[in-house]
Short mmCIF file of C-alpha atoms in Angstrom, two decimals:
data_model
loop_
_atom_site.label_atom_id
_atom_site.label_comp_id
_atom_site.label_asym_id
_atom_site.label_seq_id
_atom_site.Cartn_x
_atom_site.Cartn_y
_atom_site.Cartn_z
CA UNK X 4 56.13 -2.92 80.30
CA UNK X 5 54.33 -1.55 77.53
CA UNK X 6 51.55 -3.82 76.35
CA UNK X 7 51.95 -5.04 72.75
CA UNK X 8 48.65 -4.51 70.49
CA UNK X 9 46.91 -7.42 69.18
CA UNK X 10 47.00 -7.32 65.50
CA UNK X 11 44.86 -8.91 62.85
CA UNK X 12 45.03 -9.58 58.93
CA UNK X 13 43.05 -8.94 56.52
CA UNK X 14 43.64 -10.75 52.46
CA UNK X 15 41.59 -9.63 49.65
CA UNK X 16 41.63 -12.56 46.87
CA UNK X 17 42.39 -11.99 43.33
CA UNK X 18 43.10 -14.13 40.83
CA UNK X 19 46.30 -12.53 39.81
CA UNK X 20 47.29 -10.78 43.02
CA UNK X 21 46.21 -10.75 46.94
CA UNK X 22 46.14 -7.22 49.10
CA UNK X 23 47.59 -7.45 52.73
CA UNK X 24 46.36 -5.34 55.16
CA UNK X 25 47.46 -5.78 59.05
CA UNK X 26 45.63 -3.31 61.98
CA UNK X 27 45.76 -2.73 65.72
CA UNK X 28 43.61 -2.83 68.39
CA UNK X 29 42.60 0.58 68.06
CA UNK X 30 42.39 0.08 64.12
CA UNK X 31 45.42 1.78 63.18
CA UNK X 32 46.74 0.53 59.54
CA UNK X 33 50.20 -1.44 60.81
CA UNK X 34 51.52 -2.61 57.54
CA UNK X 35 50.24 -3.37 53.83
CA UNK X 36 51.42 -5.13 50.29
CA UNK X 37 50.14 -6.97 47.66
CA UNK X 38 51.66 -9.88 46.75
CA UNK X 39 50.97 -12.71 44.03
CA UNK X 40 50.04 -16.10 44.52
CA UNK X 41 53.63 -17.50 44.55
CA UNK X 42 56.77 -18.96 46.76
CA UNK X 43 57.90 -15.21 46.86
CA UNK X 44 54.53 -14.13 47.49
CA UNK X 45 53.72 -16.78 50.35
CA UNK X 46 57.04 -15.46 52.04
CA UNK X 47 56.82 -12.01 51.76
CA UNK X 48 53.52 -12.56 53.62
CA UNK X 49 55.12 -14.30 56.41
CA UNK X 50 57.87 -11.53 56.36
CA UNK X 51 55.16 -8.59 57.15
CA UNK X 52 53.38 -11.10 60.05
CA UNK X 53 56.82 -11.54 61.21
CA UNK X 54 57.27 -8.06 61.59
CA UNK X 55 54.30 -7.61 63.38
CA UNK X 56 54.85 -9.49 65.87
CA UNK X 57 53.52 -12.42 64.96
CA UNK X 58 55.33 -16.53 66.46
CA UNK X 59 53.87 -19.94 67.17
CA UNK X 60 52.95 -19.26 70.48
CA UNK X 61 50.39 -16.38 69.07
CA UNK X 62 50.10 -16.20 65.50
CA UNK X 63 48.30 -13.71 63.59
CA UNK X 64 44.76 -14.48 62.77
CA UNK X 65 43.50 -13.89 59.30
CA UNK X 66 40.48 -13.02 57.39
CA UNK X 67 39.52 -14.09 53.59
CA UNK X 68 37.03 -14.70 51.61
CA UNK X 69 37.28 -17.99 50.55
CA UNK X 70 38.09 -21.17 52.84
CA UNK X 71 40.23 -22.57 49.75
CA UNK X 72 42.90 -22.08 46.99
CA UNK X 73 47.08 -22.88 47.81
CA UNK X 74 47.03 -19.47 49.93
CA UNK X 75 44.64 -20.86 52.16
CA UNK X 76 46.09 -24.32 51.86
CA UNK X 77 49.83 -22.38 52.85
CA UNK X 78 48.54 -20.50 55.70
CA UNK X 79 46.54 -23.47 57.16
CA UNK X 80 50.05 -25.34 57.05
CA UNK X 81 51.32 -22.48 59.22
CA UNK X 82 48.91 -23.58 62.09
CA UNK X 83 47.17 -19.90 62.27
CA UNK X 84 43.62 -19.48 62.94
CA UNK X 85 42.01 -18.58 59.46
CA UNK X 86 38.67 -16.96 59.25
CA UNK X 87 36.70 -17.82 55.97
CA UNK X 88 34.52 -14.80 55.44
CA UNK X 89 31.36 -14.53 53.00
CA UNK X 90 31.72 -11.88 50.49
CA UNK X 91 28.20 -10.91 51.42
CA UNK X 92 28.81 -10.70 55.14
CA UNK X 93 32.20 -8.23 53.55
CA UNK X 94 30.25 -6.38 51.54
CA UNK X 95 27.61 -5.24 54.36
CA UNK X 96 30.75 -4.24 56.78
CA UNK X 97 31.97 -2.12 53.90
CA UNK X 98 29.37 0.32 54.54
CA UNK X 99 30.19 0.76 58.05
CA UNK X 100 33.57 2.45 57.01
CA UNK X 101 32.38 4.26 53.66
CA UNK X 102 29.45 5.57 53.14
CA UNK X 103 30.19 6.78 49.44
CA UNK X 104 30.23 3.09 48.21
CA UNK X 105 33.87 3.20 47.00
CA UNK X 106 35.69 0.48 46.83
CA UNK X 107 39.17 -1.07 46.03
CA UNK X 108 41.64 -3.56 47.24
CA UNK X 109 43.04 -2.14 49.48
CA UNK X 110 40.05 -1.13 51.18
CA UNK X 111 38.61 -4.35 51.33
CA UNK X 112 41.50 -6.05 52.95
CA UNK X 113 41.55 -3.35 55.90
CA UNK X 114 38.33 -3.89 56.14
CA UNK X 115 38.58 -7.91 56.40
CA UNK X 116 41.46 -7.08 58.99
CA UNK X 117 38.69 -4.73 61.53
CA UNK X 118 35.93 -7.55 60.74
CA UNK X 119 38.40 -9.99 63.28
CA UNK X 120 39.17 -6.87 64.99
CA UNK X 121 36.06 -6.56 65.89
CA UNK X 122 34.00 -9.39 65.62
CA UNK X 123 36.51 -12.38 65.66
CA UNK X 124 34.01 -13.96 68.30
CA UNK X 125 30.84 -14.34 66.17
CA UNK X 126 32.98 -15.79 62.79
CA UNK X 127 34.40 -19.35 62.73
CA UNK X 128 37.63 -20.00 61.98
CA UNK X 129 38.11 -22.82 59.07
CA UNK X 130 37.93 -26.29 60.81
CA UNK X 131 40.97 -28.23 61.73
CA UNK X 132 40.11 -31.15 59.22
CA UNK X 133 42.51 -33.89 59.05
CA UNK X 134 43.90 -34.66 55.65
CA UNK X 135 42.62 -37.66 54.88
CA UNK X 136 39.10 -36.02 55.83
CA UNK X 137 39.78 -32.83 52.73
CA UNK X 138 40.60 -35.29 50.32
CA UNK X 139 37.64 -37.57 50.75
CA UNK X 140 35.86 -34.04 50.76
CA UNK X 141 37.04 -33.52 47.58
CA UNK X 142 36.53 -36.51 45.74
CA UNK X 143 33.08 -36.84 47.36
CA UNK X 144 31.75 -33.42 45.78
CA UNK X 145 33.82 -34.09 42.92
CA UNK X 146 31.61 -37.46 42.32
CA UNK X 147 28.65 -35.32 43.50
CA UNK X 148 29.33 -32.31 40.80
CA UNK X 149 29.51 -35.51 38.40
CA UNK X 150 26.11 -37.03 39.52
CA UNK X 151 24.20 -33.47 38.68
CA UNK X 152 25.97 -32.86 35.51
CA UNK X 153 24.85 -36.38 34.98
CA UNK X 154 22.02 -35.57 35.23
CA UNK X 155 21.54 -32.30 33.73
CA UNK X 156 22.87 -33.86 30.43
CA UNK X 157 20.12 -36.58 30.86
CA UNK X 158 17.83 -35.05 30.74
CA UNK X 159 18.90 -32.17 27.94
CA UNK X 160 19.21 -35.49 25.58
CA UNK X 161 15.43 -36.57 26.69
CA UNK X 162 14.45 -32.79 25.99
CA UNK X 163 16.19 -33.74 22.18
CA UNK X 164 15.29 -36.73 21.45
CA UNK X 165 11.55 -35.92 22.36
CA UNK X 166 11.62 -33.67 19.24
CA UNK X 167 12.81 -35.51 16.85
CA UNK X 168 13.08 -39.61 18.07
CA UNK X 169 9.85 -40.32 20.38
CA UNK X 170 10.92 -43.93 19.58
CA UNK X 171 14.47 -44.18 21.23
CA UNK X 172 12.45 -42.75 24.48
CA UNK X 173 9.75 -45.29 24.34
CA UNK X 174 13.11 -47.93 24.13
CA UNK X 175 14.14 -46.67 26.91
CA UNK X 176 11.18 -46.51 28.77
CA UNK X 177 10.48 -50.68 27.91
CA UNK X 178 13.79 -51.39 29.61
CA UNK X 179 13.93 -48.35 32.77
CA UNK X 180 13.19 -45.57 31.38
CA UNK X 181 16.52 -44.01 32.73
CA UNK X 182 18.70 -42.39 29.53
CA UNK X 183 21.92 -42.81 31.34
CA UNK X 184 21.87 -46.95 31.34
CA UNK X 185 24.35 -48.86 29.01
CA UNK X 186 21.81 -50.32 27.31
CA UNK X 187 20.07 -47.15 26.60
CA UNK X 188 23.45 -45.30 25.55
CA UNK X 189 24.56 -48.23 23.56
CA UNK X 190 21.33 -48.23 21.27
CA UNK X 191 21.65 -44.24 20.59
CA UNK X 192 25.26 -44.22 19.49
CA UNK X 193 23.77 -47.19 17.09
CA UNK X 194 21.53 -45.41 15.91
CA UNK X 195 21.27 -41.64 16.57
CA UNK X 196 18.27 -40.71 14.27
CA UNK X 197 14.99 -42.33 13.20
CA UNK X 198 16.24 -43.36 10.10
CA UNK X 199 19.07 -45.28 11.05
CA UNK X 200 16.75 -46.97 13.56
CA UNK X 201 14.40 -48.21 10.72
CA UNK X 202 17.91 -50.40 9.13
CA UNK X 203 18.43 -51.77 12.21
CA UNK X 204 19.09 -56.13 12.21
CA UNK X 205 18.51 -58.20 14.86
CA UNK X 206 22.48 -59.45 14.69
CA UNK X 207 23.34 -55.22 15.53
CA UNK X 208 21.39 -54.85 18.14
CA UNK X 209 21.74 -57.91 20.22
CA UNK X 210 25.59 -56.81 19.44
CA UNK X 211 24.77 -53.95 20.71
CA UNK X 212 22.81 -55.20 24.21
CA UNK X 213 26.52 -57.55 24.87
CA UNK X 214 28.91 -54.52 24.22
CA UNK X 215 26.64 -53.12 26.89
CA UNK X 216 26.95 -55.84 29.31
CA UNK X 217 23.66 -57.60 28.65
CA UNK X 218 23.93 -61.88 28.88
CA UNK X 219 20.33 -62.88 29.96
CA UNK X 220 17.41 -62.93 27.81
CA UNK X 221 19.50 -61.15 24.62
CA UNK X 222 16.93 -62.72 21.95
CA UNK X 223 13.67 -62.02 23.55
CA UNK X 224 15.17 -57.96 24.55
CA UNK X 225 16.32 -57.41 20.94
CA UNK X 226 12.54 -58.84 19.46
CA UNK X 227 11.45 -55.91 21.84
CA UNK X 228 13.36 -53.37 20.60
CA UNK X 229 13.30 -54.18 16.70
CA UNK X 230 10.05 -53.93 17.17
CA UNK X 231 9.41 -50.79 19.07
CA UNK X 232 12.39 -48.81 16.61
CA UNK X 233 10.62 -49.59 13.72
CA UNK X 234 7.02 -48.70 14.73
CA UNK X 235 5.53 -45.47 12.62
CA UNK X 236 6.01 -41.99 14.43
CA UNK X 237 5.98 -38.39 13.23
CA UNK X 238 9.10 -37.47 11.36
CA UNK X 239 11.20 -34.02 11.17
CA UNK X 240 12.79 -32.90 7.74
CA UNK X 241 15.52 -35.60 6.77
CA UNK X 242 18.16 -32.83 7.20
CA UNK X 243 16.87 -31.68 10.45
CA UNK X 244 16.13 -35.08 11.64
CA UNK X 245 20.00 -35.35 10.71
CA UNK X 246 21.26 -32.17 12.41
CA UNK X 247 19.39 -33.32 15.52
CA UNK X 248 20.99 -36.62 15.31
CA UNK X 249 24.36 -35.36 15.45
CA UNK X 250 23.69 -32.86 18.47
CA UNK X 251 22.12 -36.17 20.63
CA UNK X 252 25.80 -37.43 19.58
CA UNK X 253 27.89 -35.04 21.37
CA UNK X 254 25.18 -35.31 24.02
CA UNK X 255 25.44 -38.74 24.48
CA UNK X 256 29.37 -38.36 24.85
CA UNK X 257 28.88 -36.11 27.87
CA UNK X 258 26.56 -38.37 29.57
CA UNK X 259 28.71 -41.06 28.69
CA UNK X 260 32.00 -39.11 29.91
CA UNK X 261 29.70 -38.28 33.11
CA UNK X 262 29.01 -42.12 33.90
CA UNK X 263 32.65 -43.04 33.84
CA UNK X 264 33.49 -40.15 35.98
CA UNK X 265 31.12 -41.32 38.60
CA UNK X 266 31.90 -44.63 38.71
CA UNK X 267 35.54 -43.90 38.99
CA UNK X 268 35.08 -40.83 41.46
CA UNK X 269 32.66 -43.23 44.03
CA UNK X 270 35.26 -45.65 43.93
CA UNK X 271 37.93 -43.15 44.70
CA UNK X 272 36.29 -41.64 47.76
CA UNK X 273 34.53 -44.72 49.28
CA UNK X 274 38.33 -46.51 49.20
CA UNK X 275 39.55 -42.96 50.62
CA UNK X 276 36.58 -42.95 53.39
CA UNK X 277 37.04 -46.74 54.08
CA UNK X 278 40.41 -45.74 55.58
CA UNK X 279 39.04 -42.69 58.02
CA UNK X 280 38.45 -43.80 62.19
CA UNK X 281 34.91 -42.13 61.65
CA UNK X 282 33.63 -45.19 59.03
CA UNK X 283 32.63 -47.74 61.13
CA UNK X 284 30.49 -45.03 63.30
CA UNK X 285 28.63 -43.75 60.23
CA UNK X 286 27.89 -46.50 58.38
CA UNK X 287 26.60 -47.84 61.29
CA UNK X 288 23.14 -45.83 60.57
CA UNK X 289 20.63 -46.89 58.84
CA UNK X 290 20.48 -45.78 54.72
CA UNK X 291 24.05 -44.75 55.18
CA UNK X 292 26.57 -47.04 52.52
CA UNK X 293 30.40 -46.20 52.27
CA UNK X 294 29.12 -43.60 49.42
CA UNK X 295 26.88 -41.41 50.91
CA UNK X 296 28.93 -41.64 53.99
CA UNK X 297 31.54 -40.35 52.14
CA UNK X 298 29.73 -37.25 51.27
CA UNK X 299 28.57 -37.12 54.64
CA UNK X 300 32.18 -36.85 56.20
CA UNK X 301 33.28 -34.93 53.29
CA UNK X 302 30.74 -32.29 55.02
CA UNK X 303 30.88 -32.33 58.52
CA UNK X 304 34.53 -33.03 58.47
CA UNK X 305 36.18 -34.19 61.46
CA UNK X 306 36.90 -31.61 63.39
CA UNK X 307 34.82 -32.43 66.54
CA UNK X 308 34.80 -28.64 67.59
CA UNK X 309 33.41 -27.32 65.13
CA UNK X 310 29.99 -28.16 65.73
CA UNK X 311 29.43 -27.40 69.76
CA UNK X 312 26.39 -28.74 69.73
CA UNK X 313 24.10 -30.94 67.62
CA UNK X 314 21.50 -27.89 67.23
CA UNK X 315 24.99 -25.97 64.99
CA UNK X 316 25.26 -29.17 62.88
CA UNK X 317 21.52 -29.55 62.43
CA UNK X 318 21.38 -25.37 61.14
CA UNK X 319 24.56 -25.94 59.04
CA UNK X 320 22.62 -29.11 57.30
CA UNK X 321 19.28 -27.23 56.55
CA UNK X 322 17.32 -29.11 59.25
CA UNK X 323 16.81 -26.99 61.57
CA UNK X 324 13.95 -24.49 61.08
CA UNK X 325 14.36 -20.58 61.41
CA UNK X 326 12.02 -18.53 63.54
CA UNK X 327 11.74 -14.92 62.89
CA UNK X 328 10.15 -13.33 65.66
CA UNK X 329 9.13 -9.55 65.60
CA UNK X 330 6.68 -7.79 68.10
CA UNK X 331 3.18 -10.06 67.96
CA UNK X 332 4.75 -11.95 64.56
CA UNK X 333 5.99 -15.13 65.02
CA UNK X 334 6.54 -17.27 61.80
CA UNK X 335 8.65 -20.87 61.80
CA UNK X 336 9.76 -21.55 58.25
CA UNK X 337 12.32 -24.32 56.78
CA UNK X 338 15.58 -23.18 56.49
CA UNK X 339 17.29 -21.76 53.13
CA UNK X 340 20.75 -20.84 53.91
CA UNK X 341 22.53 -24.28 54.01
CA UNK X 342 24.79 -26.60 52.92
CA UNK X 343 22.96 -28.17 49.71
CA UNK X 344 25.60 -30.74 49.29
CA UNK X 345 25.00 -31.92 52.75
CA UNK X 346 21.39 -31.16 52.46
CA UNK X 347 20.81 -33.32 49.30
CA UNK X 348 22.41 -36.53 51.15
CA UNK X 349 19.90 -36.21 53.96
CA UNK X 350 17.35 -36.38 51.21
CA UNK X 351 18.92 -40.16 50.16
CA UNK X 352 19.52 -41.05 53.77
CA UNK X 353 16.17 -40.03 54.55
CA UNK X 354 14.82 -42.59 51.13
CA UNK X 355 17.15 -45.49 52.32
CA UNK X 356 16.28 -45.51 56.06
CA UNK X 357 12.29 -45.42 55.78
CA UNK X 358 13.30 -49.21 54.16
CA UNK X 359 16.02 -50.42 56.64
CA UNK X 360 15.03 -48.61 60.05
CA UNK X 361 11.60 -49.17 61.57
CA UNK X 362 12.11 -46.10 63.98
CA UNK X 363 12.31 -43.88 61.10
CA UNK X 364 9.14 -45.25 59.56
CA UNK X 365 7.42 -44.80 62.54
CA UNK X 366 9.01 -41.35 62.95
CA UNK X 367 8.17 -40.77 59.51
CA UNK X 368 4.49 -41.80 59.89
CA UNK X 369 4.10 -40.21 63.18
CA UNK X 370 5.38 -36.87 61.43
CA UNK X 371 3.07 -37.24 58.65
CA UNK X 372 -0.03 -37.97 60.45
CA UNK X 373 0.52 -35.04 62.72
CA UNK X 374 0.18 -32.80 59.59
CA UNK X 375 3.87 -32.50 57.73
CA UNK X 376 3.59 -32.42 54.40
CA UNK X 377 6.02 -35.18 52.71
CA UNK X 378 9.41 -32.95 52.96
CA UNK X 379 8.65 -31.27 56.31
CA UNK X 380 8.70 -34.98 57.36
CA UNK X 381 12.04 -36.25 55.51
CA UNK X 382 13.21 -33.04 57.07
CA UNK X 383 12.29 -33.59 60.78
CA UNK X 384 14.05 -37.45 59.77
CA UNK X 385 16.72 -36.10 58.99
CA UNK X 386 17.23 -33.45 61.93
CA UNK X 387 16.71 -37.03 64.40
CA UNK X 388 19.63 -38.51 62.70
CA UNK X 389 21.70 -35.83 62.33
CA UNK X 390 21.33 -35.11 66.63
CA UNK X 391 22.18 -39.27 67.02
CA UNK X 392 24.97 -38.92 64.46
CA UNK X 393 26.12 -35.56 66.58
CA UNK X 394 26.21 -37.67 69.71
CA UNK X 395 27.81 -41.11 68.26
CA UNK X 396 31.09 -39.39 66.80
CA UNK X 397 31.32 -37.12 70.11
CA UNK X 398 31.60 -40.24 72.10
CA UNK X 399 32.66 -42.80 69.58
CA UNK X 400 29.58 -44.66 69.72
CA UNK X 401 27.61 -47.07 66.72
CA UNK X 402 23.93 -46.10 66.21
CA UNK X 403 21.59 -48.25 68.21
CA UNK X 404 18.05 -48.18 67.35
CA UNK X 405 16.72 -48.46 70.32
CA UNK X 406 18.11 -45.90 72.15
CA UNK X 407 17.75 -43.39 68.36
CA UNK X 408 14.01 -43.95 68.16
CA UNK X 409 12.78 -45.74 72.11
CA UNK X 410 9.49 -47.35 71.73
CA UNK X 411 6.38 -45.63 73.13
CA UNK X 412 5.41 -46.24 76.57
CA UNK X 413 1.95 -47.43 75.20
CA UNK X 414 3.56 -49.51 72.29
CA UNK X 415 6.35 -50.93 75.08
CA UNK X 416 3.37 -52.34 77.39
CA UNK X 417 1.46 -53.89 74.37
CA UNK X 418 4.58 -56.00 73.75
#
């Protein structure tokens, strides 16, 4: 019988329109198209694997350069393996079959095609995530996207008001010194400029501190800040000062927009992430609440192979160091390429669990005395919890401090 050649796929993404390329084992070009994003499209597709050869028992694997969009979320549907590529990785493979530096469509899905043709061992496919776990994925870096514009828009409107309305900021520093609080918001849509502060009564303002949700202490706050808004500063031009006024405006209604996103957004995923099997085993740790587990999960997923080891989940998280080695060189350096999302939860975790865990305090301090700076120690944290985590959903285990962070032999016999 003559053997049948194992074909792969190749899909260039476009906004408007997606190549098709299919090859053999020996590279041959089997069958191409281009096809838009579409019922039609989706089905033509199928048609060509079809044709192919391709079934349930062995579908056709395919390469493309982003792990999302409603093609990816079509073929995943299908139940074929589908190999996320980075455009980077693409563009460095391009070389290998032109040397010219051409490039089109076409060429770039054949060459997607020979990357699982040829290297389908050393790529990972896109993880087998339940659904529940992609939609608390989404919501979670939806909430997280929210949090930085947040932020960003923060502090653009301190970066404002410092040039124009030093007194708002000292306001805001009496109370918390955080721009984004009610209280702080509420007072700057009273009054956005200097001016306006100056007319400011007693009756508008406390107003102002119960629209905000204020109920304790309302006359002795609003003596505060009648006072502090109508202390002498340095003034711009009226019109200026004016101008400047109505830009802190429309800032103030995307920080505003921002806050209400977030709070809605948090709830959304922790109700989402209350409902997965893996809660109870991450909230279990230390520093870990239903949000930043959430993001947490929303990371990882929960596809148990598609970590092998704690050392994969560790590099994919940024804890893990790198160690380039070259003749007599031999340099150890933190780790660039990673996920930031997940990366910048560790950094919270890592806050929250030096105040709730002894272990990691002692970890901590141990790590710091030896000579880490502070982040090479939050780091090293963070790698210890994400090897327990690694272990607990692998065999469906709740953290234990004792066995996370064991006592010291010395330490043990003093007890």
């Amino acid at each position: 019988m003559e053997d049948i050649l194992k074909v792969t796929c190749g899909i260039d993404w476009a906004e408007k329109h997606h190549d098709i390329a299919l090859v053999d084992d020996n590279g041959t070009l089997v069958a191409k198209a281009r096809i838009t994003e579409s019922v039609e499209g989706f089905q033509t597709l199928l048609a060509i694997l079809a044709e192919a050869g391709d079934d349930g028992d062995c579908p056709i694997p395919v390469a493309i350069e982003t792990p999302r969009g409603l093609l990816v979320a079509a073929l995943r549907a299908t139940g074929r393996p589908i190999y996320p590529i980075n455009p980077m990785a693409v563009a460095r493979y391009r070389e290998r079959y032109s040397a010219s530096g051409k490039k089109s469509d076409h060429a770039d899905a054949v060459v997607l095609a020979n990357i699982l043709r040829t290297d389908m061992h050393v790529h990972r496919p896109l993880p087998a995530d339940t659904e529940l776990a992609r939609s608390i994925a989404v919501l979670a870096r939806a909430c997280q996207d929210a949090t930085w514009r947040r932020t960003r828009a923060s502090n653009e409107l301190r970066s404002l008001l410092r040039e124009y309305y030093p007194a708002m900021l000292e306001a805001a520093a009496n109370r918390s010194g955080n721009l984004a609080t009610p209280l702080t918001r509420a007072m700057l849509e009273l009054a956005p400029t200097p001016a306006a502060a100056i007319t400011l009564s007693k009756a508008r303002i406390a107003a102002a501190l119960r629209r905000a949700g204020r109920s304790r202490n309302i006359d002795q706050v609003t003596a505060e800040l009648h006072a502090i808004l109508r202390q002498p500063h340095l003034r711009q031009d009226p019109l200026v000062e004016q101008a400047m006024g109505i830009q802190a405006l429309r800032l103030l209604a995307t920080l505003t927009t921002e806050c209400a996103s977030i709070d809605h957004l948090s709830a959304a995923a922790e109700t989402a992430f209350q409902q997965h099997p893996d809660y109870e085993i991450i909230t279990s740790f230390p520093g870990i609440a239903a949000q930043a587990g959430a993001r947490l999960l929303g990371e990882i997923g929960d596809d148990r192979t598609r970590f092998v080891d704690a050392r994969s989940l560790k590099a994919f998280a940024g804890a893990a160091p790198v160690t380039r080695a070259s003749g007599r060189s031999l340099v150890v350096s933190q780790r660039r390429i990673k996920n930031d999302r997940l990366a910048a939860v560790g950094f919270t975790w890592g806050l929250s669990a030096l105040n709730q865990s002894p272990g990691a305090r002692a970890h901590y301090d141990r790590r710091r005395t030896a000579g880490d700076g502070h982040a090479a120690a939050f780091r090293h944290l963070f790698n210890r919890f994400l090897g327990c985590l690694h272990h607990c959903l692998r065999t469906r285990q709740h953290y234990r401090e004792t066995t996370a962070f064991p006592m010291p032999a010395k330490a043990a016999v003093a007890a």
